[in-house]
mmCIF file of C-alpha atoms in Angstrom:
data_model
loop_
_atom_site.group_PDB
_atom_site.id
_atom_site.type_symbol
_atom_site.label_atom_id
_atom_site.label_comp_id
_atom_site.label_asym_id
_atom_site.label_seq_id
_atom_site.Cartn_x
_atom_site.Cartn_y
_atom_site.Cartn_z
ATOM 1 C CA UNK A 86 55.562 82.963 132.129
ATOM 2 C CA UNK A 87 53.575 84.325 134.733
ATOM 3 C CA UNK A 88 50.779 84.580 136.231
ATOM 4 C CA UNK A 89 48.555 86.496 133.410
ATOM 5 C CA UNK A 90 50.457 84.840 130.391
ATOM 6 C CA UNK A 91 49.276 81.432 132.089
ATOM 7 C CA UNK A 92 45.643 82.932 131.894
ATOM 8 C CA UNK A 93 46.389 84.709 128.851
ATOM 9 C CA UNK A 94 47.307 80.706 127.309
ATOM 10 C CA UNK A 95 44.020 79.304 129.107
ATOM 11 C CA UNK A 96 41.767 81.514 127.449
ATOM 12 C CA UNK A 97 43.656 80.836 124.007
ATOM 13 C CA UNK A 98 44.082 77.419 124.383
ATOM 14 C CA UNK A 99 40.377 76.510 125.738
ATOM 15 C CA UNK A 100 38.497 78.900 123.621
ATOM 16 C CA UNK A 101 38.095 76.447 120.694
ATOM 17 C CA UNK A 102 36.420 74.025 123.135
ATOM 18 C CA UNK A 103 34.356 76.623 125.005
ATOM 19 C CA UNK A 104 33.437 77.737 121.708
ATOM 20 C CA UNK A 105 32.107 74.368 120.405
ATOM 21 C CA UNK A 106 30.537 73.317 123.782
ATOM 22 C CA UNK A 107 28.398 76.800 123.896
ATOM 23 C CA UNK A 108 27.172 76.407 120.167
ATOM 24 C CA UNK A 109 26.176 73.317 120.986
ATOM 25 C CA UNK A 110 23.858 74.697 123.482
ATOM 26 C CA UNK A 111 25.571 74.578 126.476
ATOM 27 C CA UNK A 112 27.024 77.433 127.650
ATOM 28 C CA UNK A 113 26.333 77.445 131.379
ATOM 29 C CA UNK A 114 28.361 74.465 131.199
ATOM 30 C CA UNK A 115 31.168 76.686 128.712
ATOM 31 C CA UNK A 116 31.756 79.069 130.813
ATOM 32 C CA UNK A 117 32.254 76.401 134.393
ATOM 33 C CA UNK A 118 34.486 74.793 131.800
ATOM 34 C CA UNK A 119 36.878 78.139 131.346
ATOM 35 C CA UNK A 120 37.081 79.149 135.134
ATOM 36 C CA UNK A 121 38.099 75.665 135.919
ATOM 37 C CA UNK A 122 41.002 75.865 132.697
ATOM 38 C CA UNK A 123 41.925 79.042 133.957
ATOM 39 C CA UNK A 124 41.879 78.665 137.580
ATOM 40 C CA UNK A 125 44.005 75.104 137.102
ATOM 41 C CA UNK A 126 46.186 77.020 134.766
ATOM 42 C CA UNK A 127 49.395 78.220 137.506
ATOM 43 C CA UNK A 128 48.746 74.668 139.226
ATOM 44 C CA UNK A 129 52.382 73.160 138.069
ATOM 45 C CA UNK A 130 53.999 75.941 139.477
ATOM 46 C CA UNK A 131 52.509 75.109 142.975
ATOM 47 C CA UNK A 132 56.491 72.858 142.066
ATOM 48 C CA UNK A 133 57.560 75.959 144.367
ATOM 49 C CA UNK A 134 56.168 74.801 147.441
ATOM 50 C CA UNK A 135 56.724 71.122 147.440
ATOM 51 C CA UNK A 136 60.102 69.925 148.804
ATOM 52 C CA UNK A 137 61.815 67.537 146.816
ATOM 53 C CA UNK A 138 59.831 68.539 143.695
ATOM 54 C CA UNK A 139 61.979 70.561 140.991
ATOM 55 C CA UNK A 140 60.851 73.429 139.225
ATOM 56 C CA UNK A 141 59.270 72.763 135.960
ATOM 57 C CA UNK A 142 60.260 69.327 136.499
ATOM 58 C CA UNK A 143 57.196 66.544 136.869
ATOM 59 C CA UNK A 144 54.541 69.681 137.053
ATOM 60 C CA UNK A 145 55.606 70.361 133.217
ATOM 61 C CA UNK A 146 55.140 67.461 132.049
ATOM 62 C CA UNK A 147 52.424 65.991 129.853
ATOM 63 C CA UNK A 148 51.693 63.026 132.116
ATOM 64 C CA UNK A 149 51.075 65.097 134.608
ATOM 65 C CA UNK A 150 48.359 67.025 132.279
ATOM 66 C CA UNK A 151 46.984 63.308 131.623
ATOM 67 C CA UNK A 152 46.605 63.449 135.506
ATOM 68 C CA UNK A 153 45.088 66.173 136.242
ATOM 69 C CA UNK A 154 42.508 65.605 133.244
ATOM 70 C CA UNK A 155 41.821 62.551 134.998
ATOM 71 C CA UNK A 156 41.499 63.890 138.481
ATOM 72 C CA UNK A 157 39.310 66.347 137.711
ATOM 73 C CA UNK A 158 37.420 63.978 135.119
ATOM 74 C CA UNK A 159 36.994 61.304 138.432
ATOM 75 C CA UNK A 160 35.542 64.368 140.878
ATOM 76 C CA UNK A 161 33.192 65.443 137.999
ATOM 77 C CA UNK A 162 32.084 61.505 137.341
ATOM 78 C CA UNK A 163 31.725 61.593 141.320
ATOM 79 C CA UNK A 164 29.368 64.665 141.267
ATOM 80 C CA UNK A 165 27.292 64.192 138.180
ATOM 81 C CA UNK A 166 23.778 62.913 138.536
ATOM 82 C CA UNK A 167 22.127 62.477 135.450
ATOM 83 C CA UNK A 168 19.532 60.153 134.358
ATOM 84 C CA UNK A 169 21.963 59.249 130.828
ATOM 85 C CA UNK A 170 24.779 57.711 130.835
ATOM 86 C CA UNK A 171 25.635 59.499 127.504
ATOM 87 C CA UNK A 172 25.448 62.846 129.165
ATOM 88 C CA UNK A 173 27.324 61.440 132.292
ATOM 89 C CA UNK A 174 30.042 60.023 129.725
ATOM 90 C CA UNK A 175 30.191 63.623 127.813
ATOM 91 C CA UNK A 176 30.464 65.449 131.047
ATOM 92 C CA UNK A 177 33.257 63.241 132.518
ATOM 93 C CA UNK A 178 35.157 63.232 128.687
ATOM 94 C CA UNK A 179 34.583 67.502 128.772
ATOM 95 C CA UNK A 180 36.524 67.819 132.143
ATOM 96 C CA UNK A 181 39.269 65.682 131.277
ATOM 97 C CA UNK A 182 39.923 67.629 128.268
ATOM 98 C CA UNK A 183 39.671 70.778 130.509
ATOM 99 C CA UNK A 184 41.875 69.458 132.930
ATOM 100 C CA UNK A 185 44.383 68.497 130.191
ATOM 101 C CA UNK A 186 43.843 71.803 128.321
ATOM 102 C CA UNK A 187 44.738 73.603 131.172
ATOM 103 C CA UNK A 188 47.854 71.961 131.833
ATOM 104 C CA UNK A 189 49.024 71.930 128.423
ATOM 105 C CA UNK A 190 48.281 75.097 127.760
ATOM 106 C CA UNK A 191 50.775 76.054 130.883
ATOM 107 C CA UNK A 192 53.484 73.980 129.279
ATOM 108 C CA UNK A 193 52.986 76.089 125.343
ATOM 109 C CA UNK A 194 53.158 79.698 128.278
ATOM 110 C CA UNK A 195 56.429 77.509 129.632
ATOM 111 C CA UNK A 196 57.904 76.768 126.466
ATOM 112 C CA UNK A 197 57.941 80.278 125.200
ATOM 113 C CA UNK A 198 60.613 80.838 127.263
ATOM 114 C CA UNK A 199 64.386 80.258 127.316
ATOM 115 C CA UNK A 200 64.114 77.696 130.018
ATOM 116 C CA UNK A 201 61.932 75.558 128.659
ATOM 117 C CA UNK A 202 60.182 72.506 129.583
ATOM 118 C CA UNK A 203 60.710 68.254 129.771
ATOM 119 C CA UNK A 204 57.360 67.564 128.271
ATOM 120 C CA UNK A 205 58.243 63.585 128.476
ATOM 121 C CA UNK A 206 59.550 63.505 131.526
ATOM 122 C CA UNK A 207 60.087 60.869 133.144
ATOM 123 C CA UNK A 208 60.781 59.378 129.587
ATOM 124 C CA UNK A 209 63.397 61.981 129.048
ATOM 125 C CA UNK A 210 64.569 64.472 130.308
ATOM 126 C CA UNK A 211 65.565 66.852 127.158
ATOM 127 C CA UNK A 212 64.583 70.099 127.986
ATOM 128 C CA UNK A 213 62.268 72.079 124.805
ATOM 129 C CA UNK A 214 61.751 76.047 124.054
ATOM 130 C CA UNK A 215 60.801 78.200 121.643
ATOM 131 C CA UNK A 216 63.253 80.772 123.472
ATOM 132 C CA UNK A 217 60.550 83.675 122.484
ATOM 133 C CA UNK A 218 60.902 85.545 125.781
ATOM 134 C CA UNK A 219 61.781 85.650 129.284
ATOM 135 C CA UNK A 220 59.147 84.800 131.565
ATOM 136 C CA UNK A 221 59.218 87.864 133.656
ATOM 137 C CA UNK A 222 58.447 90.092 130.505
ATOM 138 C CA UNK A 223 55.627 91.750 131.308
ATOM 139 C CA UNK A 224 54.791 92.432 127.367
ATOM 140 C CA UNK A 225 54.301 88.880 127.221
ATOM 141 C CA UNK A 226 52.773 88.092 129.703
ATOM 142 C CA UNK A 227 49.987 91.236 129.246
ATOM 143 C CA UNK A 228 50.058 90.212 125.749
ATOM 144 C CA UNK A 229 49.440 87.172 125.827
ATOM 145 C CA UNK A 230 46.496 87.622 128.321
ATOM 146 C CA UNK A 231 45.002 89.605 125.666
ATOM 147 C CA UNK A 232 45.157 87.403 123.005
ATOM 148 C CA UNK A 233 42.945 84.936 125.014
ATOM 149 C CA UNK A 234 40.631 87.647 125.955
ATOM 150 C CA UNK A 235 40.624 88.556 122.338
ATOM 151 C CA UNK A 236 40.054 84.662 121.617
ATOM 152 C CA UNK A 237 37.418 84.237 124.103
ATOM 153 C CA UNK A 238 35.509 87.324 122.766
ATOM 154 C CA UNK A 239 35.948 85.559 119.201
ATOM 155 C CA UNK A 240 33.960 82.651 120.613
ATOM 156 C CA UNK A 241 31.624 84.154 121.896
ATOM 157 C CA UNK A 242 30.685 86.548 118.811
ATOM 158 C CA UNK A 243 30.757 83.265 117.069
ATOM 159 C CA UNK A 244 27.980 82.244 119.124
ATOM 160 C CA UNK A 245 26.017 85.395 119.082
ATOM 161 C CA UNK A 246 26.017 85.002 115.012
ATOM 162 C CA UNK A 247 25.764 81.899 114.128
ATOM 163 C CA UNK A 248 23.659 80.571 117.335
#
């Protein structure tokens, strides 16, 4: 996919989350949650630019989705200050999931497509895909952007009911 299918499968893929974090009263911290998931969304095609490194290769894999959750959870840890250690645990567990959300939801865009993706690599290399669409179709793409707008929107009338 490209670049607005992989924010099209951020949206979809974190609104759930969002959606729960926000109801439970936190939606400042919601909404930091999504522009992280979306900006970190095209990360494992930054493959491009690193020599050596082949596309959708280690990038699109779910290890390195278990990384990048843990990255991101290690800077957050780094840059919390709270006086609870629960909230400092629930802070550093919410941006590993985003981190990992992100990622993964780049590898669901990925495995739309006829090329696929090695989920397990470096376990195996066995390439998966749903074979739905090319990755340059811009219906796709656009559509799939909208479903996560549509998704986020979802969430958030969720909120505005129920909350």
């Amino acid at each position: 996919m490209h670049q607005m299918g992989h924010y099209g499968c951020a949206l979809l893929s974190y609104a759930p989350l969002g959606t729960i974090v926000a109801f439970g009263g936190y939606g400042d911290v919601a909404i930091v949650g999504g522009l992280v998931c979306v900006a970190l969304s095209t990360l494992p095609d930054y493959d491009h630019r690193v020599p050596l490194i082949s596309h959708r290769g280690p990038t699109h894999s779910i290890p390195f989705a278990l990384l990048v959750g843990a990255g991101l959870a290690a800077v957050t840890g780094f840059l919390v200050d709270s006086s609870s250690a629960f909230t400092d645990a629930s802070v550093v567990a919410f941006a590993f999931l985003v981190g990992v959300v992100s990622i993964g939801s780049h590898l669901l865009a990925d495995a739309l497509t006829p090329m696929g993706i090695s989920p397990f690599w470096p376990f195996s290399s066995r390439r998966y895909s749903l074979e739905v669409t090319t990755a340059a179709n811009p219906i796709a793409n656009y559509g799939l952007f909208g479903l996560g707008v549509g998704a986020v929107l979802s969430g958030i009338s969720i909120i505005v009911v129920l909350g």
